Coordinates of C-alpha atoms in Angstrom, one line a residue:
M983 CA 35.7 5.4 0.6
E984 CA 32.1 4.5 0.0
T985 CA 29.5 7.1 0.7
K986 CA 26.0 5.9 1.6
V987 CA 23.4 8.1 -0.1
G988 CA 19.8 8.0 1.0
I989 CA 20.2 5.5 3.8
H990 CA 18.5 7.8 6.3
I991 CA 15.4 7.8 4.2
Q992 CA 15.3 4.0 3.9
S993 CA 15.8 3.2 7.5
S994 CA 12.7 5.2 8.5
Y995 CA 10.6 3.3 6.0
S996 CA 11.9 -0.3 6.5
K997 CA 9.2 -0.9 9.1
Y998 CA 6.3 0.0 6.8
K999 CA 4.5 -2.8 5.0
N1000 CA 1.8 -2.4 2.4
N1001 CA -0.9 -4.7 3.5
A1002 CA -3.7 -3.6 1.1
D1003 CA -2.6 -4.3 -2.4
Q1004 CA -5.9 -5.8 -3.3
I1005 CA -7.8 -2.5 -3.5
A1006 CA -8.2 0.2 -6.1
V1007 CA -8.2 3.9 -5.8
N1008 CA -8.7 7.1 -7.8
A1009 CA -7.8 10.8 -7.8
E1010 CA -5.9 13.2 -9.9
P1011 CA -2.5 15.0 -10.0
L1012 CA -1.4 18.5 -9.4
K1013 CA -1.3 21.6 -11.5
A1014 CA 2.2 22.2 -12.7
K1015 CA 2.7 25.8 -11.6
S1016 CA 1.8 25.0 -8.0
M1017 CA 3.6 21.7 -8.0
N1018 CA 7.0 23.2 -8.9
S1019 CA 6.7 26.3 -6.7
S1020 CA 5.2 25.0 -3.5
M1021 CA 6.6 21.5 -3.0
N1022 CA 9.0 18.9 -4.2
V1023 CA 7.0 16.5 -6.2
D1024 CA 7.3 14.2 -9.2
T1025 CA 6.6 15.8 -12.6
F1026 CA 6.0 14.1 -16.0
S1027 CA 6.1 14.7 -19.7
L1028 CA 4.2 12.0 -21.5
S1029 CA 5.7 9.8 -24.2
P1030 CA 3.5 8.8 -27.2
A1031 CA 0.9 6.2 -26.4
S1032 CA 1.7 2.6 -27.3
S1033 CA -0.3 1.1 -30.2
S1034 CA -0.8 -2.2 -28.5
L1035 CA -4.0 -2.9 -26.6
S1036 CA -4.4 -4.6 -23.3
S1037 CA -7.2 -4.6 -20.8
V1038 CA -6.9 -2.6 -17.6
K1039 CA -7.8 -4.7 -14.6
F1040 CA -10.0 -3.3 -12.0
Y1041 CA -11.1 -4.7 -8.6
D1042 CA -14.5 -4.6 -6.9
F1043 CA -15.0 -2.1 -4.1
G1044 CA -15.4 -3.3 -0.5
G1045 CA -18.1 -2.0 1.7
F1046 CA -21.6 -2.5 3.0
Y1047 CA -23.4 0.2 0.9
S1048 CA -27.0 1.0 0.2
K1049 CA -28.7 -0.5 -2.8
E1050 CA -28.4 2.8 -4.6
V1051 CA -24.6 3.0 -4.2
L1052 CA -24.1 -0.7 -4.9
D1053 CA -26.0 -0.2 -8.2
Q1054 CA -23.6 2.6 -9.1
I1055 CA -20.6 0.4 -8.2
H1056 CA -21.9 -2.5 -10.3
Q1057 CA -22.7 -0.2 -13.2
F1058 CA -19.2 1.1 -13.0
Q1059 CA -17.8 -2.4 -13.1
R1060 CA -20.0 -3.3 -16.1
N1061 CA -18.7 -0.2 -17.9
V1062 CA -15.0 -1.1 -17.4
N1063 CA -15.7 -4.5 -18.8
T1064 CA -17.2 -3.3 -22.0
S1065 CA -15.3 -2.9 -25.3
S1066 CA -15.4 0.9 -24.9
Y1067 CA -13.1 0.5 -21.9
Y1068 CA -10.7 -1.9 -23.6
I1069 CA -7.9 0.6 -23.8
S1070 CA -4.2 0.9 -24.1
N1071 CA -2.4 1.0 -20.8
D1072 CA -0.7 4.1 -22.1
D1073 CA -4.1 5.8 -22.8
Y1074 CA -3.7 8.1 -19.8
D1075 CA -6.8 10.2 -20.7
T1076 CA -9.2 7.3 -20.6
R1077 CA -7.6 5.8 -17.5
A1078 CA -7.8 9.2 -15.8
K1079 CA -11.5 9.5 -16.7
M1080 CA -12.2 6.1 -15.2
S1081 CA -10.4 7.3 -12.0
Y1082 CA -12.8 10.3 -11.7
D1083 CA -15.8 8.1 -12.2
N1084 CA -14.6 5.6 -9.6
L1085 CA -13.8 8.5 -7.2
F1086 CA -17.4 9.7 -7.4
V1087 CA -18.7 6.3 -6.4
M1088 CA -16.2 6.0 -3.5
F1089 CA -17.1 9.4 -1.9
T1090 CA -20.8 8.7 -2.3
G1091 CA -20.7 5.4 -0.5
L1092 CA -18.3 6.6 2.2
N1093 CA -20.2 9.7 3.0
K1094 CA -23.5 7.8 3.4
E1095 CA -21.9 5.2 5.6
I1096 CA -20.2 7.7 7.9
A1097 CA -23.3 9.8 8.2
K1098 CA -25.4 6.8 9.1
Q1099 CA -23.1 5.5 11.7
L1100 CA -22.5 9.0 13.3
K1101 CA -26.3 9.3 13.6
S1102 CA -26.7 5.9 15.2
E1103 CA -24.0 6.9 17.7
G1104 CA -25.9 10.1 18.6
V1105 CA -23.3 12.4 17.1
P1106 CA -24.9 15.7 16.0
N1107 CA -24.8 16.3 12.3
D1108 CA -23.0 19.6 12.7
I1109 CA -19.9 18.0 14.3
T1110 CA -16.8 18.3 12.1
F1111 CA -13.4 16.6 12.6
E1112 CA -10.1 15.9 10.9
F1113 CA -8.1 12.7 10.9
D1114 CA -4.9 11.2 9.5
Y1115 CA -4.8 7.9 7.7
N1116 CA -1.6 5.9 7.2
V1117 CA -1.9 4.1 3.9
D1118 CA 1.0 1.7 4.8
T1119 CA 0.1 0.7 8.4
Q1120 CA -3.7 1.3 8.0
E1121 CA -3.7 3.3 11.2
L1122 CA -6.1 6.2 11.7
E1123 CA -5.9 9.0 14.2
V1124 CA -8.4 11.8 14.9
T1125 CA -6.4 15.1 15.0
N1126 CA -9.1 17.7 15.5
I1127 CA -12.8 17.8 16.4
S1128 CA -15.3 20.6 16.9
D1129 CA -16.6 19.2 20.1
E1130 CA -14.4 17.0 22.3
R1131 CA -17.4 15.4 24.0
Y1132 CA -17.9 13.3 20.8
L1133 CA -14.3 12.3 20.3
E1134 CA -14.6 8.7 21.4
K1135 CA -17.7 8.1 19.3
V1136 CA -16.2 9.6 16.2
K1137 CA -13.0 7.5 16.7
S1138 CA -15.2 4.4 17.0
V1139 CA -17.1 5.2 13.8
L1140 CA -13.9 5.9 11.8
S1141 CA -12.2 2.8 13.1
N1142 CA -15.2 0.8 12.0
V1143 CA -15.7 2.2 8.6
A1144 CA -12.0 2.3 7.7
G1145 CA -12.0 -1.5 7.8
Y1146 CA -14.5 -2.0 4.9
T1147 CA -15.0 1.3 3.0
N1148 CA -12.9 3.4 0.6
I1149 CA -10.9 5.5 3.1
P1150 CA -7.7 3.6 2.1
Y1151 CA -8.4 4.1 -1.6
I1152 CA -9.1 7.8 -1.3
A1153 CA -6.1 8.4 0.8
F1154 CA -3.8 6.6 -1.7
G1155 CA -5.2 8.6 -4.6
S1156 CA -4.9 11.9 -2.8
R1157 CA -1.3 11.3 -2.0
M1158 CA -0.5 10.2 -5.6
M1159 CA -2.4 13.2 -7.0
N1160 CA -0.4 15.6 -4.9
G1161 CA 2.9 14.4 -6.1
D1162 CA 3.9 11.8 -3.5
I1163 CA 4.4 9.1 -6.0
S1164 CA 7.9 8.2 -4.9
S1165 CA 6.6 7.8 -1.3
M1166 CA 3.7 5.6 -2.4
Y1167 CA 5.9 3.4 -4.5
Y1168 CA 8.7 3.1 -2.0
T1169 CA 7.0 0.7 0.4
R1170 CA 5.6 -1.4 -2.5
I1171 CA 9.0 -1.8 -4.1
A1172 CA 10.6 -2.4 -0.7
D1173 CA 8.2 -5.3 -0.1
A1174 CA 8.7 -6.7 -3.6
L1175 CA 12.5 -6.5 -3.2
E1176 CA 12.3 -8.5 0.0
S1177 CA 9.8 -11.0 -1.6
S1178 CA 11.7 -11.5 -4.9
F1179 CA 15.3 -11.3 -3.7
G1180 CA 15.4 -11.4 0.1
Q1181 CA 16.9 -7.9 -0.1
D1182 CA 16.4 -5.3 2.6
I1183 CA 16.1 -2.0 0.7
S1184 CA 17.7 -0.2 3.7
E1185 CA 21.0 -2.0 3.0
L1186 CA 21.3 -0.4 -0.5
Y1187 CA 23.2 2.8 -1.2
I1188 CA 25.1 4.6 -3.9
D1189 CA 28.8 4.4 -3.8
E1190 CA 31.3 7.2 -4.6
N1191 CA 31.2 6.2 -8.3
G1192 CA 27.5 6.5 -8.5
N1193 CA 26.9 2.7 -8.6
L1194 CA 24.2 0.8 -6.7
A1195 CA 25.9 -1.0 -3.8
G1196 CA 24.9 -3.2 -0.9
A1197 CA 23.0 -5.8 -3.1
N1198 CA 22.9 -9.4 -2.0
K1199 CA 23.9 -12.2 -4.4
K1200 CA 20.4 -12.8 -5.8
L1201 CA 19.8 -9.2 -6.5
Q1202 CA 23.3 -8.8 -8.1
E1203 CA 22.4 -11.7 -10.4
A1204 CA 19.2 -9.9 -11.4
L1205 CA 21.0 -6.7 -12.0
Y1206 CA 23.5 -8.5 -14.2
A1207 CA 20.7 -10.2 -16.1
E1208 CA 18.9 -6.9 -16.6
K1209 CA 22.0 -5.5 -18.4
N1210 CA 22.8 -8.6 -20.4
T1211 CA 19.5 -10.3 -21.3
K1212 CA 17.6 -9.5 -24.5
N1213 CA 13.9 -8.8 -23.8
F1214 CA 14.6 -9.0 -20.1
D1215 CA 11.3 -9.6 -18.1
A1216 CA 11.7 -9.1 -14.4
E1217 CA 8.2 -10.3 -13.6
K1218 CA 8.6 -13.7 -15.4
L1219 CA 12.2 -14.3 -14.1
Y1220 CA 11.9 -12.9 -10.5
D1221 CA 8.3 -12.0 -9.9
F1222 CA 9.4 -8.4 -9.6
P1223 CA 7.1 -5.7 -10.9
V1224 CA 9.8 -3.4 -12.5
N1225 CA 11.9 -4.2 -15.5
Q1226 CA 14.3 -1.3 -14.8
I1227 CA 15.4 -2.7 -11.4
E1228 CA 18.6 -0.6 -11.0
A1229 CA 17.0 2.6 -12.2
M1230 CA 14.0 2.2 -9.8
L1231 CA 16.2 1.4 -6.8
K1232 CA 18.5 4.3 -7.5
R1233 CA 15.5 6.6 -7.9
L1234 CA 13.9 5.6 -4.6
I1235 CA 17.0 5.4 -2.3
T1236 CA 18.3 8.8 -3.3
D1237 CA 14.9 10.7 -3.1
E1238 CA 15.1 12.9 -0.1
N1239 CA 11.5 14.0 -0.5
I1240 CA 10.0 10.7 0.4
T1241 CA 7.6 11.1 3.4
P1242 CA 5.4 8.8 5.4
N1243 CA 2.3 7.7 3.5
I1244 CA -0.1 9.7 5.7
S1245 CA -3.2 11.3 4.2
H1246 CA -4.7 14.3 6.0
M1247 CA -8.5 14.0 5.8
G1248 CA -11.5 15.6 7.3
Y1249 CA -15.3 15.4 7.5
G1250 CA -17.7 18.3 7.4
A1251 CA -21.0 19.5 5.9
N1252 CA -19.9 18.4 2.4
G1253 CA -18.8 15.0 3.7
V1254 CA -15.2 13.6 3.5
Y1255 CA -12.4 15.6 2.0
T1256 CA -8.6 15.4 1.7
N1257 CA -6.0 18.0 2.5
D1258 CA -2.7 16.6 1.2
G1259 CA -1.7 19.5 -1.0
D1260 CA -3.1 21.9 -3.6
I1261 CA -5.5 19.3 -4.9
K1262 CA -8.2 18.6 -2.3
L1263 CA -10.5 15.7 -3.1
D1264 CA -14.2 15.6 -2.1
K1265 CA -17.5 14.4 -3.6
D1266 CA -17.6 17.4 -5.8
F1267 CA -14.1 17.2 -7.1
D1268 CA -13.9 18.7 -10.6
P1269 CA -10.8 17.8 -12.8
K1270 CA -11.7 20.2 -15.6
P1271 CA -9.5 23.1 -14.4
F1272 CA -6.5 20.8 -14.8
K1273 CA -7.4 19.1 -18.1
D1274 CA -4.6 20.7 -20.1
D1275 CA -1.9 19.6 -17.6
R1276 CA -0.5 16.3 -18.8
S1277 CA 1.3 15.7 -15.5
F1278 CA -2.1 15.9 -13.9
T1279 CA -3.5 13.4 -16.3
M1280 CA -0.8 10.9 -15.7
R1281 CA -1.1 11.1 -12.0
S1282 CA -4.8 10.5 -12.3
A1283 CA -4.2 7.5 -14.5
L1284 CA -1.7 6.1 -11.9
S1285 CA -4.0 6.7 -8.9
Y1286 CA -5.6 3.3 -8.8
R1287 CA -4.2 1.3 -6.0
N1288 CA -3.8 -1.8 -8.1
V1289 CA -0.9 -1.0 -10.4
V1290 CA -1.4 -2.0 -14.0
K1291 CA 1.5 -4.1 -15.3
G1292 CA 4.2 -1.7 -16.6
D1293 CA 3.1 1.3 -14.6
Y1294 CA 6.3 1.5 -12.5
D1295 CA 8.4 1.5 -15.7
R1296 CA 6.1 4.1 -17.3
W1297 CA 6.6 6.3 -14.4
L1298 CA 10.4 5.9 -14.6
N1299 CA 10.4 6.6 -18.3
N1300 CA 8.4 9.8 -17.9

């Protein structure tokens, strides 16, 4: 008799769609001792870097920022296009450093924009609040505020800025950094599975022999090709972003720690901050205390919202 493993996880996620794959994010992953003791998160040990070079693609930041912040953004873009940033995709240290630089730009612009709009709405500068941002649905909800009289104005400001600033990017990075990589990848892979194969991920399960079951004909053909084709390339053949199709699907549908992609955020005297785990991002975030943690470095490198080709497979292999 077949036993469906992980189906309860999938069904709760089948309604989520990732509508924002054109934006980039940054942040950094969690210190090992707290990761393993306080929560169930993904951990890594890094493989040797590849000797082949390929450029890392970055995308411009949305937002209506001041000239000062736009200058910082454009300088960052110029930097990533120089030869000094022509790096191996497996050079996690350099990619992580770029994440930190990008993160600084994001918080600077976002804090200025929120402060400006709060002031224009007549909200006192000592008002603090907390809010949740759903990375998948792009929904935002205020969960706490220091003065309820200003709730509607704060909601209006957040709703406005979330549409064109870096809240989605920071939320994505914070979740990735705090070990929720499976959760962040689940919705992306589910969307890709539907697009490439017409396969609903919620129909997949592991049978009593440990095999992937529930696949439709097109997905079955791809799984067969993966096992029997030399130099198999899922992207060229099926426009699917993972070469290890079976391994990725097994990994995701059996992960009982996948949670909704909601980032817990807040705003106070120091501007926007995140509260998604032991690593709390804000404009003064300092990665130095974690520099010797290779898991932290890889999480930082993966924290851009636009996945570099091969990142899903890198994650599986590590």
